[in-house]
Structures are given as structure tokens and as C-alpha cells.
Short mmCIF file of C-alpha atoms in Angstrom, two decimals:
data_model
loop_
_atom_site.label_atom_id
_atom_site.label_comp_id
_atom_site.label_asym_id
_atom_site.label_seq_id
_atom_site.Cartn_x
_atom_site.Cartn_y
_atom_site.Cartn_z
CA MET A 37 -55.51 2.33 -14.05
CA SER A 38 -54.28 1.61 -10.50
CA TYR A 39 -51.09 3.00 -9.10
CA PRO A 40 -48.62 0.68 -7.32
CA THR A 41 -48.53 1.13 -3.56
CA SER A 42 -45.06 -0.25 -2.94
CA TRP A 43 -41.78 0.74 -4.58
CA ARG A 44 -38.63 -1.32 -5.00
CA PRO A 45 -35.35 0.46 -5.64
CA PRO A 46 -33.89 -0.39 -9.08
CA SER A 47 -31.26 -3.08 -8.92
CA PHE A 48 -27.72 -2.64 -10.17
CA PHE A 49 -28.00 -4.97 -13.15
CA ASN A 50 -31.01 -4.36 -15.33
CA ASN A 51 -30.83 -7.57 -17.34
CA SER A 52 -32.18 -10.37 -15.12
CA PHE A 53 -30.15 -12.96 -17.04
CA ILE A 54 -26.93 -11.19 -16.06
CA ARG A 55 -28.13 -10.91 -12.48
CA PHE A 56 -28.97 -14.58 -12.07
CA GLY A 57 -25.96 -15.63 -14.09
CA LEU A 58 -23.69 -13.69 -11.77
CA LEU A 59 -25.40 -15.13 -8.71
CA ALA A 60 -24.94 -18.66 -10.07
CA LEU A 61 -21.29 -17.86 -10.81
CA VAL A 62 -20.70 -16.58 -7.30
CA LEU A 63 -22.35 -19.59 -5.64
CA GLY A 64 -20.50 -21.95 -7.95
CA TYR A 65 -17.22 -20.26 -7.04
CA PHE A 66 -17.88 -20.68 -3.30
CA LEU A 67 -18.59 -24.37 -3.83
CA PHE A 68 -15.47 -24.77 -5.96
CA SER A 69 -13.23 -23.01 -3.45
CA TYR A 70 -14.67 -24.99 -0.54
CA ILE A 71 -13.84 -28.21 -2.32
CA THR A 72 -10.36 -27.30 -3.52
CA LEU A 73 -9.24 -25.37 -0.45
CA ASP A 74 -7.03 -27.66 1.53
CA ALA A 75 -8.11 -26.33 4.92
CA ASP A 76 -7.88 -28.25 8.13
CA TRP A 77 -11.31 -27.44 9.55
CA GLU A 78 -10.66 -29.34 12.75
CA ARG A 79 -7.64 -27.21 13.54
CA THR A 80 -9.60 -24.10 12.55
CA SER A 81 -12.44 -24.89 14.94
CA LYS A 82 -9.89 -25.05 17.72
CA GLY A 83 -8.98 -21.52 16.72
CA ILE A 84 -11.35 -19.55 18.95
CA PRO A 85 -10.25 -21.06 22.28
CA ARG A 86 -6.68 -20.77 21.00
CA ALA A 87 -7.23 -17.10 20.24
CA LEU A 88 -8.54 -16.48 23.76
CA ASP A 89 -5.52 -18.26 25.21
CA ILE A 90 -3.13 -16.20 23.12
CA PHE A 91 -4.85 -12.93 24.03
CA LYS A 92 -4.65 -13.90 27.67
CA ARG A 93 -0.91 -14.40 27.29
CA MET A 94 -0.57 -11.12 25.43
CA PHE A 95 -1.94 -9.02 28.27
CA PRO A 96 -0.29 -7.19 29.93
CA PRO A 97 2.10 -6.03 27.20
CA ASP A 98 5.69 -6.62 28.20
CA PHE A 99 7.77 -3.47 27.82
CA SER A 100 10.70 -4.71 29.90
CA ARG A 101 13.02 -4.97 26.91
CA TRP A 102 12.26 -1.44 25.79
CA ASP A 103 15.84 -0.71 24.69
CA LEU A 104 15.69 -3.51 22.11
CA LEU A 105 12.29 -2.22 21.03
CA LEU A 106 13.53 1.36 20.78
CA ARG A 107 16.59 0.37 18.77
CA GLY A 108 14.45 -1.62 16.32
CA VAL A 109 11.92 1.20 15.94
CA LEU A 110 14.68 3.77 15.41
CA GLU A 111 16.23 1.55 12.75
CA SER A 112 12.86 1.18 11.02
CA VAL A 113 12.23 4.93 11.03
CA GLN A 114 15.74 5.65 9.73
CA MET A 115 15.29 3.05 7.00
CA ALA A 116 12.00 4.69 6.00
CA LEU A 117 13.50 8.21 6.00
CA ALA A 118 16.58 7.24 3.99
CA ALA A 119 14.56 5.15 1.55
CA SER A 120 11.97 7.90 0.99
CA PHE A 121 14.65 10.50 0.31
CA ILE A 122 16.59 8.33 -2.15
CA GLY A 123 13.37 7.08 -3.73
CA MET A 124 12.16 10.66 -4.25
CA LEU A 125 15.35 11.51 -6.10
CA ILE A 126 15.31 8.41 -8.30
CA ALA A 127 11.60 8.81 -9.08
CA ILE A 128 12.19 12.05 -10.96
CA PRO A 129 14.08 10.62 -13.96
CA VAL A 130 12.02 7.42 -13.90
CA GLY A 131 8.75 9.34 -13.89
CA LEU A 132 9.94 11.66 -16.64
CA CYS A 133 10.87 8.72 -18.86
CA ALA A 134 7.40 7.22 -18.43
CA ALA A 135 5.44 10.27 -19.60
CA ASN A 136 4.48 10.05 -23.26
CA ASN A 137 4.18 13.77 -23.88
CA LEU A 138 7.79 14.50 -22.97
CA VAL A 139 9.99 11.69 -24.26
CA PRO A 140 10.15 9.71 -27.54
CA ARG A 141 8.15 6.49 -27.89
CA PRO A 142 10.89 3.86 -27.24
CA VAL A 143 12.04 5.61 -24.06
CA TYR A 144 8.40 5.81 -22.94
CA PHE A 145 7.90 2.07 -23.43
CA LEU A 146 11.12 1.27 -21.58
CA GLY A 147 10.10 3.54 -18.72
CA ARG A 148 6.65 1.98 -18.41
CA ILE A 149 8.03 -1.56 -18.51
CA PHE A 150 10.59 -0.67 -15.84
CA LEU A 151 7.88 0.80 -13.60
CA GLY A 152 5.63 -2.20 -14.17
CA ILE A 153 8.26 -4.77 -13.27
CA SER A 154 9.33 -2.94 -10.13
CA ARG A 155 5.71 -2.84 -8.99
CA THR A 156 4.81 -6.47 -9.65
CA PHE A 157 6.67 -8.25 -6.93
CA HIS A 158 5.80 -7.87 -3.30
CA GLU A 159 8.47 -6.14 -1.26
CA ILE A 160 9.26 -9.30 0.68
CA ILE A 161 10.33 -11.05 -2.52
CA VAL A 162 12.39 -8.02 -3.54
CA ALA A 163 13.86 -7.96 -0.01
CA ILE A 164 14.97 -11.58 -0.32
CA PHE A 165 16.84 -10.79 -3.50
CA PHE A 166 18.52 -7.78 -1.95
CA VAL A 167 19.45 -9.85 1.10
CA LYS A 168 21.09 -12.37 -1.23
CA ILE A 169 23.01 -9.66 -3.06
CA PHE A 170 23.84 -7.27 -0.21
CA GLY A 171 23.73 -9.47 2.86
CA PHE A 172 21.57 -9.19 5.94
CA GLY A 173 20.93 -5.93 7.67
CA PRO A 174 19.27 -2.61 6.98
CA LEU A 175 21.04 -2.04 3.65
CA ALA A 176 18.84 -4.62 1.93
CA GLY A 177 15.79 -3.11 3.66
CA VAL A 178 16.62 0.43 2.52
CA LEU A 179 17.10 -0.73 -1.06
CA THR A 180 13.81 -2.66 -1.02
CA LEU A 181 11.96 0.40 0.23
CA VAL A 182 13.75 2.55 -2.37
CA VAL A 183 12.39 0.28 -5.12
CA ALA A 184 8.88 0.43 -3.64
CA SER A 185 9.12 4.22 -3.26
CA PHE A 186 10.35 5.13 -6.69
CA SER A 187 7.91 2.81 -8.42
CA PHE A 188 4.98 4.43 -6.58
CA ILE A 189 6.15 8.04 -6.85
CA GLY A 190 7.34 7.53 -10.43
CA LYS A 191 3.93 6.20 -11.51
CA MET A 192 2.12 9.12 -9.87
CA LEU A 193 4.56 11.55 -11.48
CA ALA A 194 4.12 10.03 -14.94
CA GLU A 195 0.32 10.18 -14.67
CA ASP A 196 0.47 13.78 -13.46
CA ILE A 197 2.70 14.84 -16.35
CA GLU A 198 0.45 13.11 -18.86
CA ASN A 199 -2.58 14.90 -17.41
CA MET A 200 -0.93 18.26 -17.95
CA ARG A 201 -2.59 20.58 -20.46
CA PRO A 202 -0.53 20.53 -23.66
CA GLY A 203 -0.78 24.32 -23.94
CA LYS A 204 1.66 24.84 -21.10
CA LEU A 205 4.39 22.74 -22.72
CA GLU A 206 3.76 24.29 -26.13
CA ALA A 207 4.00 27.83 -24.74
CA ILE A 208 7.42 27.25 -23.21
CA LYS A 209 8.63 25.36 -26.28
CA ALA A 210 7.53 28.30 -28.45
CA THR A 211 9.93 30.60 -26.62
CA GLY A 212 12.76 28.39 -27.87
CA ALA A 213 13.53 26.64 -24.59
CA SER A 214 15.84 23.62 -24.48
CA PHE A 215 14.66 20.44 -22.78
CA PRO A 216 16.09 21.20 -19.29
CA LYS A 217 14.55 24.67 -19.36
CA LEU A 218 11.26 23.13 -20.48
CA LEU A 219 11.36 20.86 -17.44
CA LEU A 220 12.22 23.70 -15.11
CA TYR A 221 9.59 26.19 -16.25
CA ALA A 222 6.70 24.09 -17.54
CA VAL A 223 6.78 20.70 -15.81
CA GLN A 224 8.21 21.49 -12.39
CA PRO A 225 5.64 24.10 -11.21
CA HIS A 226 2.81 21.82 -12.29
CA ILE A 227 3.97 18.64 -10.57
CA LEU A 228 5.61 20.05 -7.46
CA PRO A 229 2.61 20.12 -5.05
CA ARG A 230 1.44 16.64 -5.99
CA TYR A 231 5.02 15.32 -5.92
CA ILE A 232 5.64 16.54 -2.38
CA GLY A 233 2.24 15.28 -1.22
CA VAL A 234 2.85 11.82 -2.66
CA SER A 235 6.37 11.72 -1.20
CA ILE A 236 5.09 12.50 2.27
CA TYR A 237 2.43 9.82 1.89
CA ARG A 238 5.16 7.41 0.76
CA LEU A 239 7.25 8.25 3.84
CA ASP A 240 4.32 7.22 6.01
CA ALA A 241 3.78 4.03 3.97
CA ASN A 242 7.49 3.18 4.18
CA ILE A 243 7.31 3.20 7.97
CA ARG A 244 4.58 0.58 7.69
CA HIS A 245 6.49 -1.51 5.16
CA SER A 246 9.79 -1.32 7.04
CA THR A 247 8.20 -3.39 9.77
CA VAL A 248 7.63 -6.23 7.33
CA VAL A 249 10.94 -6.48 5.47
CA GLY A 250 12.55 -7.34 8.78
CA ILE A 251 10.82 -10.72 8.70
CA VAL A 252 13.21 -11.88 6.00
CA GLY A 253 16.20 -10.36 7.75
CA ALA A 254 16.41 -6.96 6.12
CA GLY A 255 16.59 -4.96 9.33
CA GLY A 256 14.12 -3.01 11.39
CA ILE A 257 11.56 -4.00 13.96
CA GLY A 258 10.14 -6.86 11.87
CA GLN A 259 13.02 -9.09 12.86
CA THR A 260 12.33 -8.56 16.56
CA LEU A 261 8.62 -9.18 15.99
CA ALA A 262 9.10 -12.45 14.07
CA ALA A 263 11.56 -13.66 16.70
CA SER A 264 9.17 -12.89 19.56
CA PHE A 265 6.34 -14.75 17.82
CA SER A 266 8.49 -17.84 17.29
CA ARG A 267 9.56 -17.74 20.94
CA TYR A 268 5.87 -17.59 22.01
CA ASP A 269 6.80 -14.38 23.83
CA TYR A 270 3.36 -12.90 23.23
CA GLY A 271 3.63 -10.14 25.84
CA PHE A 272 6.61 -8.65 24.02
CA SER A 273 4.82 -9.18 20.68
CA LEU A 274 1.89 -7.09 21.88
CA ALA A 275 4.31 -4.40 23.07
CA ILE A 276 5.91 -4.30 19.62
CA LEU A 277 2.53 -4.23 17.87
CA ILE A 278 1.30 -1.38 20.06
CA THR A 279 4.48 0.56 19.29
CA ILE A 280 4.09 -0.02 15.55
CA VAL A 281 0.44 1.06 15.56
CA SER A 282 1.18 4.24 17.54
CA LEU A 283 4.17 5.02 15.31
CA VAL A 284 2.07 4.66 12.16
CA PHE A 285 -0.73 6.68 13.74
CA ALA A 286 1.69 9.50 14.62
CA GLY A 287 3.25 9.34 11.16
CA GLU A 288 -0.16 9.56 9.50
CA PHE A 289 -1.20 12.47 11.70
CA LEU A 290 2.01 14.34 10.85
CA SER A 291 1.67 13.56 7.15
CA ASN A 292 -1.92 14.82 7.06
CA TRP A 293 -0.89 18.00 8.89
CA VAL A 294 2.01 18.71 6.50
CA ARG A 295 -0.13 18.00 3.45
CA GLY A 296 -2.85 20.28 4.81
CA ARG A 297 -0.30 23.05 5.26
CA LEU A 298 0.90 22.62 1.69
CA ARG A 299 -2.45 23.47 0.14
CA MET B 86 11.24 59.96 -5.04
CA SER B 87 14.94 59.15 -4.95
CA LEU B 88 16.42 56.47 -7.23
CA GLN B 89 17.10 54.12 -4.27
CA ASN B 90 13.53 54.27 -2.99
CA HIS B 91 12.15 53.78 -6.48
CA GLN B 92 14.31 50.72 -7.09
CA LYS B 93 13.30 49.19 -3.78
CA LYS B 94 9.62 49.72 -4.38
CA TYR B 95 9.55 48.57 -8.01
CA PRO B 96 12.34 45.95 -8.36
CA GLU B 97 13.85 45.50 -11.80
CA ILE B 98 14.29 41.77 -11.35
CA TRP B 99 11.15 39.85 -10.51
CA LYS B 100 11.51 37.40 -7.61
CA ARG B 101 8.66 35.12 -6.70
CA TYR B 102 9.41 34.92 -2.97
CA ASN B 103 10.49 37.71 -0.67
CA PRO B 104 13.77 37.17 1.26
CA LYS B 105 12.06 35.93 4.43
CA GLN B 106 10.15 33.20 2.55
CA THR B 107 13.34 32.17 0.76
CA LEU B 108 15.11 31.83 4.10
CA VAL B 109 12.32 29.62 5.50
CA GLN B 110 12.46 27.43 2.39
CA TYR B 111 16.23 27.02 2.66
CA CYS B 112 15.83 26.06 6.32
CA TRP B 113 13.36 23.33 5.32
CA TYR B 114 15.72 22.07 2.58
CA THR B 115 18.73 21.89 4.88
CA GLY B 116 16.63 20.25 7.56
CA ILE B 117 15.42 17.52 5.21
CA VAL B 118 18.89 16.88 3.80
CA PHE B 119 20.32 16.80 7.31
CA ILE B 120 17.74 14.25 8.48
CA ALA B 121 18.33 12.07 5.40
CA VAL B 122 22.12 12.12 5.83
CA TRP B 123 21.80 11.46 9.58
CA SER B 124 19.55 8.42 8.95
CA VAL B 125 21.83 6.97 6.31
CA HIS B 126 24.85 7.51 8.54
CA ASN B 127 23.21 6.00 11.62
CA LEU B 128 22.21 2.84 9.79
CA ASP B 129 25.88 1.81 9.69
CA ILE B 130 25.65 0.63 6.13
CA PRO B 131 28.64 -1.51 5.17
CA TRP B 132 29.52 0.30 1.96
CA PHE B 133 32.06 -2.31 0.90
CA TYR B 134 29.15 -4.68 0.17
CA PHE B 135 28.54 -2.62 -2.95
CA LEU B 136 31.94 -3.70 -4.29
CA ASP B 137 31.00 -7.30 -4.94
CA ALA B 138 27.27 -6.75 -5.36
CA HIS B 139 27.43 -7.05 -9.15
CA LEU B 140 29.24 -10.39 -8.82
CA GLN B 141 26.55 -11.68 -6.45
CA ALA B 142 23.84 -10.44 -8.78
CA ALA B 143 25.49 -12.11 -11.77
CA ASP B 144 25.80 -15.34 -9.79
CA LEU B 145 22.11 -15.16 -8.88
CA VAL B 146 21.03 -14.54 -12.48
CA GLU B 147 23.19 -17.44 -13.64
CA ARG B 148 21.49 -19.79 -11.19
CA MET B 149 18.00 -18.61 -12.04
CA ILE B 150 18.23 -18.88 -15.83
CA PRO B 151 17.10 -21.15 -17.45
CA PRO B 152 13.97 -21.76 -15.34
CA ASP B 153 13.10 -25.37 -14.60
CA TRP B 154 9.75 -25.69 -16.37
CA SER B 155 9.26 -29.30 -15.22
CA PHE B 156 8.48 -27.79 -11.82
CA PHE B 157 5.45 -25.96 -13.19
CA PRO B 158 2.76 -28.67 -12.55
CA ASP B 159 3.72 -28.66 -8.87
CA ILE B 160 2.79 -25.03 -8.44
CA VAL B 161 -0.63 -24.96 -10.15
CA ASP B 162 -2.44 -26.08 -6.99
CA PRO B 163 -0.71 -23.56 -4.68
CA LEU B 164 -1.42 -20.82 -7.24
CA ILE B 165 -5.13 -21.66 -7.20
CA GLU B 166 -4.98 -21.68 -3.40
CA THR B 167 -3.42 -18.21 -3.51
CA LEU B 168 -6.27 -16.95 -5.68
CA HIS B 169 -8.79 -18.47 -3.28
CA ILE B 170 -7.14 -16.81 -0.28
CA ALA B 171 -7.24 -13.42 -1.99
CA THR B 172 -10.80 -13.75 -3.28
CA LEU B 173 -12.36 -15.22 -0.15
CA GLY B 174 -10.50 -12.71 2.01
CA THR B 175 -11.86 -9.85 -0.10
CA VAL B 176 -15.40 -11.26 0.02
CA PHE B 177 -15.12 -11.55 3.79
CA THR B 178 -14.00 -7.91 3.93
CA VAL B 179 -17.13 -6.70 2.13
CA PHE B 180 -19.36 -7.80 4.95
CA LEU B 181 -17.13 -6.44 7.69
CA ALA B 182 -15.91 -3.19 6.18
CA PHE B 183 -19.30 -1.66 5.42
CA PRO B 184 -20.59 -1.59 9.03
CA VAL B 185 -17.25 -0.28 10.28
CA ALA B 186 -17.29 2.42 7.60
CA ILE B 187 -20.81 3.46 8.61
CA ILE B 188 -19.79 4.04 12.19
CA SER B 189 -16.60 5.84 11.13
CA ALA B 190 -18.30 8.47 9.01
CA ARG B 191 -19.31 11.64 10.81
CA ASN B 192 -22.76 11.84 9.28
CA THR B 193 -23.93 8.28 9.86
CA THR B 194 -22.37 7.45 13.18
CA PHE B 195 -24.32 7.38 16.46
CA ASN B 196 -22.12 9.53 18.69
CA GLN B 197 -18.50 10.60 19.23
CA VAL B 198 -17.61 7.36 21.02
CA THR B 199 -18.67 5.06 18.19
CA TRP B 200 -16.93 7.34 15.70
CA PHE B 201 -13.73 7.06 17.68
CA ILE B 202 -14.05 3.27 18.00
CA GLY B 203 -14.65 2.98 14.26
CA ARG B 204 -11.60 5.14 13.46
CA LEU B 205 -9.51 3.15 15.92
CA ILE B 206 -10.47 -0.14 14.25
CA LEU B 207 -9.59 1.31 10.84
CA VAL B 208 -6.22 2.67 11.96
CA THR B 209 -5.24 -0.56 13.72
CA SER B 210 -6.21 -2.62 10.72
CA ARG B 211 -4.23 -0.34 8.40
CA SER B 212 -1.09 -0.02 10.50
CA VAL B 213 -0.34 -3.69 10.78
CA ASN B 214 0.88 -5.25 7.55
CA THR B 215 -0.86 -8.29 6.05
CA VAL B 216 2.14 -10.50 6.72
CA VAL B 217 2.25 -9.43 10.37
CA TRP B 218 -1.46 -10.21 10.68
CA GLY B 219 -0.51 -13.52 9.10
CA LEU B 220 1.94 -14.19 11.95
CA LEU B 221 -0.82 -13.59 14.47
CA PHE B 222 -3.47 -15.68 12.70
CA VAL B 223 -1.10 -18.58 12.08
CA ALA B 224 -0.49 -18.65 15.81
CA ILE B 225 -4.28 -18.74 16.37
CA PHE B 226 -5.62 -20.93 13.55
CA GLY B 227 -2.55 -22.96 12.72
CA PRO B 228 -0.78 -22.96 9.37
CA GLY B 229 -2.95 -23.17 6.29
CA PRO B 230 -5.14 -21.02 4.06
CA VAL B 231 -7.69 -20.14 6.77
CA ALA B 232 -5.10 -18.00 8.57
CA GLY B 233 -4.31 -16.39 5.21
CA ILE B 234 -7.97 -15.54 4.54
CA PHE B 235 -8.35 -13.93 7.95
CA SER B 236 -5.17 -11.89 7.66
CA VAL B 237 -6.10 -10.64 4.17
CA ALA B 238 -9.53 -9.68 5.52
CA ALA B 239 -8.01 -7.98 8.59
CA ARG B 240 -5.81 -5.72 6.49
CA SER B 241 -8.42 -5.02 3.80
CA ILE B 242 -11.04 -3.83 6.31
CA GLY B 243 -8.88 -0.80 7.06
CA PHE B 244 -8.21 0.03 3.43
CA VAL B 245 -11.76 -0.41 2.16
CA GLY B 246 -13.32 1.04 5.31
CA LYS B 247 -11.30 4.25 5.14
CA LEU B 248 -12.18 4.96 1.51
CA VAL B 249 -15.85 4.07 1.99
CA ALA B 250 -16.08 6.26 5.12
CA GLU B 251 -14.66 9.18 3.17
CA ALA B 252 -17.20 8.55 0.39
CA ILE B 253 -20.05 8.39 2.92
CA GLU B 254 -19.01 11.75 4.32
CA GLU B 255 -19.30 13.27 0.87
CA ILE B 256 -22.81 12.15 -0.06
CA ASP B 257 -25.63 14.49 -1.03
CA HIS B 258 -27.64 15.41 2.05
CA GLY B 259 -30.74 16.33 0.09
CA THR B 260 -31.43 12.72 -0.87
CA VAL B 261 -31.05 11.52 2.70
CA GLU B 262 -33.30 14.30 4.00
CA ALA B 263 -35.96 13.47 1.44
CA ILE B 264 -36.07 9.84 2.53
CA GLU B 265 -36.07 10.87 6.19
CA ALA B 266 -39.11 13.05 5.43
CA THR B 267 -41.10 10.02 4.26
CA GLY B 268 -40.70 8.57 7.74
CA ALA B 269 -38.15 5.89 7.00
CA SER B 270 -36.40 4.05 9.81
CA ARG B 271 -32.64 4.39 10.30
CA LEU B 272 -31.91 1.14 8.50
CA GLN B 273 -34.07 2.16 5.53
CA ILE B 274 -32.28 5.50 5.31
CA LEU B 275 -28.98 3.68 5.15
CA LEU B 276 -30.08 1.16 2.55
CA ILE B 277 -32.02 3.43 0.25
CA GLY B 278 -30.43 6.82 0.83
CA VAL B 279 -26.76 6.20 1.54
CA LEU B 280 -25.92 2.86 -0.04
CA PRO B 281 -26.82 3.57 -3.70
CA GLN B 282 -24.78 6.78 -3.62
CA VAL B 283 -21.59 5.08 -2.41
CA MET B 284 -22.05 1.84 -4.38
CA PRO B 285 -19.65 2.80 -7.23
CA VAL B 286 -16.96 3.71 -4.71
CA ILE B 287 -17.47 0.46 -2.80
CA LEU B 288 -17.26 -1.71 -5.91
CA GLY B 289 -14.24 0.14 -7.28
CA THR B 290 -12.41 -0.08 -3.97
CA ILE B 291 -13.19 -3.76 -3.53
CA ILE B 292 -11.81 -4.62 -6.95
CA TYR B 293 -8.72 -2.45 -6.38
CA ARG B 294 -8.14 -4.18 -3.05
CA TRP B 295 -8.67 -7.63 -4.62
CA ASP B 296 -5.87 -6.85 -7.05
CA ILE B 297 -3.55 -5.77 -4.22
CA ASN B 298 -4.58 -8.80 -2.16
CA ILE B 299 -3.45 -11.18 -4.88
CA ARG B 300 0.03 -9.71 -4.63
CA GLU B 301 -0.06 -9.95 -0.84
CA SER B 302 -1.33 -13.54 -0.81
CA THR B 303 1.65 -14.70 -2.80
CA VAL B 304 3.92 -13.91 0.14
CA LEU B 305 1.64 -14.92 3.01
CA GLY B 306 3.03 -18.43 2.76
CA PHE B 307 6.31 -17.11 4.13
CA VAL B 308 4.79 -17.15 7.59
CA GLY B 309 2.83 -20.34 6.92
CA ALA B 310 -0.50 -18.90 5.86
CA GLY B 311 -0.94 -20.89 2.67
CA GLY B 312 -0.64 -20.34 -1.06
CA ILE B 313 2.38 -20.27 -3.30
CA GLY B 314 4.44 -18.52 -0.64
CA ILE B 315 5.04 -21.81 1.14
CA VAL B 316 6.57 -23.44 -1.94
CA LEU B 317 8.50 -20.24 -2.70
CA TYR B 318 9.87 -20.06 0.84
CA SER B 319 11.00 -23.69 0.83
CA SER B 320 12.62 -23.34 -2.59
CA ILE B 321 14.53 -20.25 -1.47
CA ASN B 322 15.68 -21.98 1.69
CA LEU B 323 16.89 -24.93 -0.36
CA PHE B 324 18.64 -22.48 -2.73
CA ALA B 325 16.76 -24.07 -5.66
CA TRP B 326 16.84 -20.85 -7.65
CA HIS B 327 15.69 -22.40 -10.94
CA GLU B 328 12.42 -23.40 -9.25
CA VAL B 329 12.19 -19.91 -7.76
CA SER B 330 12.37 -18.34 -11.22
CA VAL B 331 9.47 -20.53 -12.47
CA MET B 332 7.37 -19.36 -9.53
CA LEU B 333 8.31 -15.72 -10.11
CA VAL B 334 7.24 -15.99 -13.75
CA ALA B 335 3.95 -17.58 -12.67
CA ILE B 336 3.36 -14.85 -10.05
CA PHE B 337 4.18 -12.18 -12.64
CA GLY B 338 1.63 -13.70 -15.06
CA VAL B 339 -1.11 -13.92 -12.42
CA VAL B 340 -0.50 -10.34 -11.25
CA ILE B 341 -0.60 -8.99 -14.81
CA VAL B 342 -3.89 -10.79 -15.56
CA SER B 343 -5.51 -9.64 -12.32
CA GLU B 344 -4.34 -6.05 -12.83
CA TYR B 345 -5.75 -6.02 -16.36
CA LEU B 346 -9.08 -7.41 -15.08
CA SER B 347 -9.20 -4.88 -12.25
CA ILE B 348 -8.44 -1.90 -14.51
CA SER B 349 -11.01 -2.90 -17.13
CA VAL B 350 -13.77 -3.52 -14.57
CA ARG B 351 -13.03 -0.24 -12.77
CA LYS B 352 -13.15 1.62 -16.06
CA LYS B 353 -16.62 0.21 -16.68
CA ILE B 354 -17.89 1.18 -13.23
CA THR B 355 -16.76 4.81 -13.12
#
């Protein structure tokens, strides 16, 4: 018997029918999307020279209106801080209601449905509704970010509580503790590190999202950015973008440092 | 030993933190509350808007229900376009994120400079929101789904690249060393040693990002980048709230289906 001299790594799908079927599906999808996508290829091909022209107009970044920039950035950061704090507080009851080892079945279903609905819609759509109800300005932005925050933190909290070993809850219940005492002595020590870590991550994410709710008029630096793009003021746009990137970078650095200290 | 000394050394009441730690904790708490109150105060929130908020909300609900189902055939095409933007953008990301992730991982990068460049690309891509990338690409490529595909790809590179780079940094070095010992070239080491180990992470992340991208593509039309966002934006501007509610129900349905698909596929992979 002869031994093979070359070796091929095993492929991901063992059944060759599935492999070729998937390949055919993928190629068919590309063809389908190319046909149904209503793209203006002529305008797209003009994109590269357009891009070069825009980048030329973006450099050097125009920081002359730095007071407007600073005010917008400060408003964004304040929106993120306020929204994270309020979202953290609201997430506690919402997360507790969505954990099936703590609350009765109907409350659990209501909690999960509430979390699901608040997570479905993109924050711009939620921002538009809050702008309709509360008017323009940072109030609508803060409320949008509060919804985004508590849905994220609440989901993490619910999953963490459900992953808890049942022995801990049973031990505290066996001492005759009422429900608030059960929360204080069994649930709270278990979830606290993860809760604070997720909240700090959410603060950082809120700074990123606060830049975008401004596009629909909910306050923050997004409004300034959208206005500068429509005015073709690309130098100022680049200045705003650089500020946003450095702000997010600093926020992420801080958040990683604080979370490292917590361990 | 006197009674005082004994009580100090063996306290009757157990406290978890000594007084100095408690003081530091209270300083943190007051600091956080102070910052939160200062931010809320500085935002100049007009609190009287809360007085008639329930009336505005009731008015909105009244206008949105019942939804105008005759509008539904008009949104099927934009919905399909939204799915295409998300899917093609995610496919595009696959080819771009993997090289960037390779140069951003400490054990596969060439030197400090390329590592820094890779990290810089990832941070820039992650800091700027998809819709803001949409603004930029609409200015470059004109309105339409192509700008949407590029902006989805631009944001996803950062997300997928960061997670894949972290997975590459955690691979088993023994496998890579064994393949190096057979005399493989750098490319072969990557393909045969590194890639199979991080494949589950790559696939899981791509599907997770595809699910998020569908939600993001629904609003890209607000800046002109194609999909159902364009129709949604025009309906909102025309205050045609009954059409808006049809679109929201459609978006809700699409998001639920894609989330279910993504969760079931990820469960099979891991």
C-alpha cells in the first residue's frame, strides 16, 4: 500500500452535497441581489474621483469654530452620562423582572417582551418618537439613550441572574428571608461586578450613540455634523469627526482601565 | 488584655470593609451622583415638556392605529433592498476584516508599527457610527444602496476585526509551532495553523454582526443610503403616521426573523 504524499486540511462541511449546495446558493444570491439592487453604477464609478476631491477639501481640518464644537461635544458627553446613570437605575427592576428564577411566569414573560420591544428598533427611530413627544433638544436624546441603556443592561442582568447557581438562592431562602432580603444577600453580591462592568461599557457606547441621535434633532454633536455635511463644509466635518474619534478612544481607554481595576 | 483592646482586636459585629475602604467607596458614590446631577442640570432640560407628554403620546398613538395595510406592497421592494444592503455589506466585511485583524493581533503582526496601524483602523471604524459613515459615503458615491453597503462594511470591519484579533491572540501556540517546524511559509502558517482555530469565532461574529446590520440598514435611508429608511423618512416628514406604523411592523417582523436565524445558527456553531 502506498502512502499519500500530499495532505489537504479537512473542509468545514463534510457532506459534499451541502458544500456545493451552499456554494450554489451563495452564487445565486449574488446574482439575485445584483439584478434587484437598484444601484446607479454610473454614479458609483464616479465615486473614486469624487472621494479624492472630498478628501482634498477635508484637509486641513477646520478648527476655527472650536467653541461650537466644544459645546456640542460637552452636550453629547453630558447626555451620555445622564442617560447611563438613569438607565443603570431603571435596568435593575427591568432585569429582575426578566429572570425566570426569581419572579413568577407571567411577570417573566412581560419582562422579556418589554426588553425585546425596546431592543428591536434602532435608536434613531426611537429618537424620532421622543422628538415628537418631547420636542427637539437634548431631552429626547437623553430619553433615547436611556431606552438603549436599560434594554442592554437589563438583558445582561437577566442572563446573569439566570446563570446563577440555584444553591445560593435556596440557601438564603432557607434562612427565612423575605424577597428584598433575598435580593440584597443572594443576588446583589453575584451580579454587582458584572453590572458595573456592563454599565461602564454602556457609558462608552452611549458616547458613540449620542453623536448619531443628533442627526434627527435630539441634541449633541450629531446635529452640528449633519449640518456641516449639508453645507459642504468638509473641513469642519473632518474636525468634528476627529474630535468624535478621539473622544471615543479616550472613553474606551478609561473604561478599560476602570474595568481592569475592578477585577 | 483589657476589655477595650480585646473588643478592638476581635470586633463583635462583622464588617466587610474597614473604615478607610468605606470612606473611599462613599467618595466614589458621591462623585458619581454629583457628576450625574451636574450633567442633567447642565443640559437645561425643559421639565414642563413632561406635563403634556402623555397628551402628545396619546395623539401619536391615535394617528398610528389602525395601520394602513394598503401601503404594504409599496414597501416590499425597499425591504428587500435593506436586506441586500445588510448582507452584501457583511460579505464585504469578511474579506476586509480578516487581514486587518491579522495585523492587529500581537502574535501575527509584523512589527509594532503595523500593529498600531491595525489598531488605529479598528478604533476609527468602531468610533464612527454607521449612519455617520453613511453621511460620508453618500457624499462620495451619491444616494443609493452602494453608499449603504460601504457604510455598513466600514462599521462592521471594526466590530468583527476587534473580536477576531482578540481570538487570534488566544490561540494555542503549540499548533502554530508544529506547523512552523515542518518548514511552512508565513502564509501557510496563517491558513493552516491560525485560521482553523479562529474559524468558529469568525463565523459566529459575522452572523451576529449581520443581525445587527439589518437593524442598522433600516435607518441608513435617513441620510439617503438606500433601503426602507428612505420611505420611512419621507413618511415621517409628511406626517403620514399610519404608513409609518406599517413600516415599523414590517421592520419588527424582519428583525425578529433575522434574530431567530442568527441565534439558531450560532447555537449550532458553538
